[in-house]
Coordinates of C-alpha atoms and ligand atoms in Angstrom, one line a residue:
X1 CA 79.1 89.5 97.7
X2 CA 81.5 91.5 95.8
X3 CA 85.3 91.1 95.5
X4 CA 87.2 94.3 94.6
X5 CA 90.6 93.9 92.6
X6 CA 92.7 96.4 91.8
X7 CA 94.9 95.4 89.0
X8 CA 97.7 94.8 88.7
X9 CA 98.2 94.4 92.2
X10 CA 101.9 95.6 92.8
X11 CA 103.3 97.7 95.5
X12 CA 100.1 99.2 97.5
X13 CA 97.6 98.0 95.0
X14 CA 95.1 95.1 97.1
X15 CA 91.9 93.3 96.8
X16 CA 89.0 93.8 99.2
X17 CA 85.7 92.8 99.2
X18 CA 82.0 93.3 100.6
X19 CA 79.7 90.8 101.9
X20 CA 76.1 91.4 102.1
X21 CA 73.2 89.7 104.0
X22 CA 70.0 90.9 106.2
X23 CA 69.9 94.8 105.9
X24 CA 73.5 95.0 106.0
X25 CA 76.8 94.7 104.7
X26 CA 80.5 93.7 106.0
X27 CA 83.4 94.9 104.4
X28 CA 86.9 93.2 104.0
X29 CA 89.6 95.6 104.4
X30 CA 90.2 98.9 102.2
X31 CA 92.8 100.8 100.3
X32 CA 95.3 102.5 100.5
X33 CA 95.0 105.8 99.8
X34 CA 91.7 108.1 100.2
X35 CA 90.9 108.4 96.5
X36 CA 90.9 104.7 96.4
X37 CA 89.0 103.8 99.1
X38 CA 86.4 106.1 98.0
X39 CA 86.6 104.6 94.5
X40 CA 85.7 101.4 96.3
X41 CA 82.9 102.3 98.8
X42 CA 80.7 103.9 96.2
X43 CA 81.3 100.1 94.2
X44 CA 80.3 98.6 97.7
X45 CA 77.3 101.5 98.0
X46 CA 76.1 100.6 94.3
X47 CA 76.8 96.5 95.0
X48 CA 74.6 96.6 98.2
X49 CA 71.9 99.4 97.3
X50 CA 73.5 101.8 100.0
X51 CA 73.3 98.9 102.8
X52 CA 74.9 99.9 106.0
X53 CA 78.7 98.8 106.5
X54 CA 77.6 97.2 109.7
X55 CA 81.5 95.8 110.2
X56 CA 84.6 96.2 108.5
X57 CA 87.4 93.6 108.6
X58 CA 91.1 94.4 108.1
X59 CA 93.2 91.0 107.2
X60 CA 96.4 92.3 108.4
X61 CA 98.1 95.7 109.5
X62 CA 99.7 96.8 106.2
X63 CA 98.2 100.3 104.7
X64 CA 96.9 99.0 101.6
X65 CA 94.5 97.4 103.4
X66 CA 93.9 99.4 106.3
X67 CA 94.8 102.8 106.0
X68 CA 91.3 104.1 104.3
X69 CA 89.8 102.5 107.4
X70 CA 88.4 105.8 108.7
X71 CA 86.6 106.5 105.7
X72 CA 84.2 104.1 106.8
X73 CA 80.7 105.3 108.9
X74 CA 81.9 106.2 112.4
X75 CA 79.4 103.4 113.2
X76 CA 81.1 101.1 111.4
X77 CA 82.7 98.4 114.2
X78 CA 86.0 97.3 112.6
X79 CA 87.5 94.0 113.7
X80 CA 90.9 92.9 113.5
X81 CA 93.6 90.7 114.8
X82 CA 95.3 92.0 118.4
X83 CA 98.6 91.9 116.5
X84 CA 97.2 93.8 113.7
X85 CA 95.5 96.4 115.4
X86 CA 99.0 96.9 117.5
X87 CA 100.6 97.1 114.6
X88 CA 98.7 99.6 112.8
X89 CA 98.7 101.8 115.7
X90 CA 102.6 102.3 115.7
X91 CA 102.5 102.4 111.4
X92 CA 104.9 105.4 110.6
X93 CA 104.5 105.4 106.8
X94 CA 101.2 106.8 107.1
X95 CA 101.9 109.8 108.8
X96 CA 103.7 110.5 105.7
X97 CA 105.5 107.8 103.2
X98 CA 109.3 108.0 103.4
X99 CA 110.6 107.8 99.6
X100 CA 111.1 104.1 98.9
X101 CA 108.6 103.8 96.6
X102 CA 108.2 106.1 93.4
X103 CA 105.9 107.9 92.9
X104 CA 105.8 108.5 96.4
X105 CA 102.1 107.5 97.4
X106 CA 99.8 110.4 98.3
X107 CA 97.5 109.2 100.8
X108 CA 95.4 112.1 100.6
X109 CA 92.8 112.2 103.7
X110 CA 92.9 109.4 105.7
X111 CA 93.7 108.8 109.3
X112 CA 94.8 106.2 111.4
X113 CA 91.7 104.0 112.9
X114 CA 92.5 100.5 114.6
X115 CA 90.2 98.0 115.2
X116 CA 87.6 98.1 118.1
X117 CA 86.9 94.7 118.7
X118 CA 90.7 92.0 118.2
X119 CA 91.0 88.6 117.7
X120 CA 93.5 86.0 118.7
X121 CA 92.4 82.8 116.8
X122 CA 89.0 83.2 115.6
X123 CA 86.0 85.2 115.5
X124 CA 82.4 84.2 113.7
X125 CA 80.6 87.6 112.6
X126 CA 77.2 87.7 110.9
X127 CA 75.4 89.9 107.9
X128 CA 72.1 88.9 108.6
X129 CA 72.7 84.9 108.3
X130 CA 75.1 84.6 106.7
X131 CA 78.4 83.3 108.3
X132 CA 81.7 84.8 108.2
X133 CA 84.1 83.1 110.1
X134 CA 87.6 85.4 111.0
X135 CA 90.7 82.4 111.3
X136 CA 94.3 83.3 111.8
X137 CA 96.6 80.8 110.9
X138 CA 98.1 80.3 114.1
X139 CA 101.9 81.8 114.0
X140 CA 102.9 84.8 111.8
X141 CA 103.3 84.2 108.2
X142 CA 102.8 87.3 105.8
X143 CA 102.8 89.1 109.8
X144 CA 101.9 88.3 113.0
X145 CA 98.4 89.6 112.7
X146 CA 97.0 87.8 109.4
X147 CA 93.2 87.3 109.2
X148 CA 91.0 85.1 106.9
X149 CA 87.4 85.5 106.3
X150 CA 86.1 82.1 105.1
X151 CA 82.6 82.0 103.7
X152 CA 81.3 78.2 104.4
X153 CA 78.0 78.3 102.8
X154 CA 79.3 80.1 99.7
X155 CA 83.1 78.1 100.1
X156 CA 84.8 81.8 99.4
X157 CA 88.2 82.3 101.3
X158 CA 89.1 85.9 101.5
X159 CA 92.9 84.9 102.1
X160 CA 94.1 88.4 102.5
X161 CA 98.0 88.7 101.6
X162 CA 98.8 84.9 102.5
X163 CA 98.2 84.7 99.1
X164 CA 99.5 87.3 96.2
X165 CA 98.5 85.5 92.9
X166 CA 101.1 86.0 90.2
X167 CA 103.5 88.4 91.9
X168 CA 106.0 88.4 94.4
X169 CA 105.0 87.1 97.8
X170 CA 106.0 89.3 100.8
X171 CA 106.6 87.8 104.8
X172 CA 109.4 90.4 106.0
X173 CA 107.0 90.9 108.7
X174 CA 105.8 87.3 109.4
X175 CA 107.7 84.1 108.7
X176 CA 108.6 82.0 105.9
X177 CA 108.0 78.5 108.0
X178 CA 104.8 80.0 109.1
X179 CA 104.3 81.0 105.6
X180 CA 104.9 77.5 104.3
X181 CA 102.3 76.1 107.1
X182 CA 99.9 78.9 105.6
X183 CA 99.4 77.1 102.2
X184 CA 98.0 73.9 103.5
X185 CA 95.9 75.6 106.1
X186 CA 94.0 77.5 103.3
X187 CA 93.9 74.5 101.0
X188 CA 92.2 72.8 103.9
X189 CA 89.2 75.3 103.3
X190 CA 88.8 73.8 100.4
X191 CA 87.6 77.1 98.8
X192 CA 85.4 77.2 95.6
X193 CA 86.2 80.5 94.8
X194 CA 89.5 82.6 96.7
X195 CA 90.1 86.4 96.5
X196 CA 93.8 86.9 97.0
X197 CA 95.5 89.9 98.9
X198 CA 96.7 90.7 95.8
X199 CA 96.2 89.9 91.9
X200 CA 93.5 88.2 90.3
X201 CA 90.6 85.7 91.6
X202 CA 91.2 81.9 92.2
X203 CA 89.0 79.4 91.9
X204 CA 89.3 75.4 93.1
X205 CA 91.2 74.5 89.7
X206 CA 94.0 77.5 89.9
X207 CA 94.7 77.2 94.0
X208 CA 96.4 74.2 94.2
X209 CA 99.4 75.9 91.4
X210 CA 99.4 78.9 93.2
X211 CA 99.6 77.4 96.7
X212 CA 102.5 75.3 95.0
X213 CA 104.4 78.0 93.5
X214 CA 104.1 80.1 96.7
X215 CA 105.5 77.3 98.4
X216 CA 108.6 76.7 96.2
X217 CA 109.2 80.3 96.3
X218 CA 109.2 80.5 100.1
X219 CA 111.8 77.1 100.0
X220 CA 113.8 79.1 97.6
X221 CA 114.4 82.0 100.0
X222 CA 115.4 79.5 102.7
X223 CA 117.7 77.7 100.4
X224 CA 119.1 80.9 99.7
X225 CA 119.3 82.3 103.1
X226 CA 121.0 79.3 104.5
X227 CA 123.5 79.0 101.5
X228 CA 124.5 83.0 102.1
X229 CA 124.6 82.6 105.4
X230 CA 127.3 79.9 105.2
X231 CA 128.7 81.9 102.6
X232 CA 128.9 85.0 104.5
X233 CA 126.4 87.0 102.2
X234 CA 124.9 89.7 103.5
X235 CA 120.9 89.4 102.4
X236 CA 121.6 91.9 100.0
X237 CA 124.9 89.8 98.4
X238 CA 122.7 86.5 98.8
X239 CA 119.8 88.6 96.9
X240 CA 122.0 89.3 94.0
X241 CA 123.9 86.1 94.0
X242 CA 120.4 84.3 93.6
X243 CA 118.3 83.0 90.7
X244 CA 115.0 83.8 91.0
X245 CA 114.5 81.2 87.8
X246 CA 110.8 80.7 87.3
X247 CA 110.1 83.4 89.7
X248 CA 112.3 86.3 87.6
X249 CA 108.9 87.6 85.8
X250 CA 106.6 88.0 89.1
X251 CA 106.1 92.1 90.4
X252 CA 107.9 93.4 92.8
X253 CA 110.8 91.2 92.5
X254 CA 112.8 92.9 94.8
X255 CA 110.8 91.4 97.7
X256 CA 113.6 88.9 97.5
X257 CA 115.5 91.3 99.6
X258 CA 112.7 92.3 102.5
X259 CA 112.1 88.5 102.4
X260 CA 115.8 87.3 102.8
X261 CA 116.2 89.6 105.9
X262 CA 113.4 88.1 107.6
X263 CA 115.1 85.0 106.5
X264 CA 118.6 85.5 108.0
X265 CA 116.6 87.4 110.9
X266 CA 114.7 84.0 111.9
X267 CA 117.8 82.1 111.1
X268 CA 119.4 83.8 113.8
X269 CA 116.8 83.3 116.7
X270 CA 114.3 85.6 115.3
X271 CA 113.8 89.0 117.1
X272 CA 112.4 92.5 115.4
X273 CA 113.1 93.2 111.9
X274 CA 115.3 96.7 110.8
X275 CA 112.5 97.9 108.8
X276 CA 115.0 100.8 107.0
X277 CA 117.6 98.6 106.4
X278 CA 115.8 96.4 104.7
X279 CA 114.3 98.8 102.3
X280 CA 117.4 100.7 101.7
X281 CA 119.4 97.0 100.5
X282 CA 115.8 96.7 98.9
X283 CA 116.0 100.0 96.8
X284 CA 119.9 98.8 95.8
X285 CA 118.6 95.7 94.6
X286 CA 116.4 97.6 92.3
X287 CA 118.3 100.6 91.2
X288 CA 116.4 102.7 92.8
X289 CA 113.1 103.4 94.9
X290 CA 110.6 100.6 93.9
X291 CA 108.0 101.8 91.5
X292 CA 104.1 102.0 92.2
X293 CA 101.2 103.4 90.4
X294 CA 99.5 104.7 93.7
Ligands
ZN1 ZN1 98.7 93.9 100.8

């Protein structure tokens, strides 16, 4: 088993994984961009002695985890949530990435690829015999596809980007109460060891502060969205009236933005999110377009 982290986990930067058993090998998602991806398949090739990606699993639609998906062997079966593999198939961005973030990633050669085989609550896959068991929480929470590849024999949780450790949490395109719900869900695993969607490895001793801090995060945007809302904020004018306090020195802080619409969006009766509009107050927020290293 190998987990992949690509530091320092920002805007477009995940973690994926590999997880080897019999004469083959299952992968858990990949990156963003073509030179990345390839930067991590010859890892996986070198981890597993060249073993055969048998499957691939994507933990949510986004592009950092999915978009190098057709770099994979064409016989490579790639699994995914029905939501996810909906979602991916109507992605814009990578058909070409609109400037929000700077630089402006170059995906270089990849193409879209969805999953074959979906998902709606659960899914038990195999390398050799060893047991990978694909969970989705149950509502949306980081979006309405999410994915989790617990390990039960090893006690590894691949949480995919339920969990970003040490930067700013993202559920524009999911749901802050299913967000919350999220955290005790995974803690139920119990996980020895969890690789988060984003920044560095957890173990049993660090989850329960990061579950916690997610969780008073996601209450903070609540708090926030409700006392704007009264207030007659915009998400933008609630972003800038709020104090992200403990949570000031995470990545990406601007996420407060994307994460208040959704916010105000549920608040309202829920309904599709204006993608654009909640980039453009994003990139106000921030001065400008939000910076990567992609
Ligand atoms: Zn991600």
């Amino acid at each position: 088993m190998l987990a992949w982290v690509q530091p320092d986990g920002s805007w477009w930067l995940n973690n994926a994984g590999v997880v080897t058993g019999g004469d083959g090998c299952i992968v858990i998602d990949t990156c963003a961009t073509e030179q990345r991806t390839r930067r991590f398949l010859d890892a996986v090739g070198t981890a597993t002695g060249d073993a055969p990606i048998r499957m691939a699993v994507n933990t949510h639609q986004h592009g950092d985890h999915s978009y190098g998906n057709s770099l994979l062997p064409d016989a490579t079966v790639i699994i995914g949530h029905e939501a996810m593999r909906d979602g991916l198939l109507v992605d814009p961005i990578i058909d070409g990435c609109p400037p929000v973030w700077t630089p402006v990633p170059d995906w270089g050669g990849v193409t879209r690829r969805v999953p074959a085989i979906t998902l709606r609550s659960e899914l038990t896959v195999f390398a050799g015999d060893r047991r990978v068991e694909l969970r989705h929480p149950g509502s949306p929470a980081h979006t309405t596809g999410d994915v989790v590849a617990w390990l039960p024999e090893e006690r590894v949780l691949f949480s995919g980007d339920l969990i970003f450790h040490g930067l700013t949490p993202l559920v524009f395109m999911g749901s802050l109460e299913g967000a919350l719900r999220s955290l005790d869900w995974m803690a139920a695993f119990e996980p020895a060891h969890v690789v988060p969607g984003h920044g560095p490895l957890l173990d049993a001793a660090t989850l329960p502060d990061v579950l916690g801090a997610h969780e008073r995060y996601y209450r903070l945007i609540l708090d926030t969205a409700e006392s704007g809302r009264r207030a007659g904020l915009s998400p933008l004018e609630a972003a800038r009236a709020c104090d992200l306090g403990e949570f000031a020195g995470w990545a990406d802080s601007e996420r407060l933005v994307l994460n208040l619409h959704r916010a105000y969006l549920d608040a309202a009766g829920g309904g599709e999110l204006d993608l654009l509009q909640a980039f453009v107050d994003a990139m106000a927020y921030n001065g400008g377009p939000l910076p990567t290293s992609v």
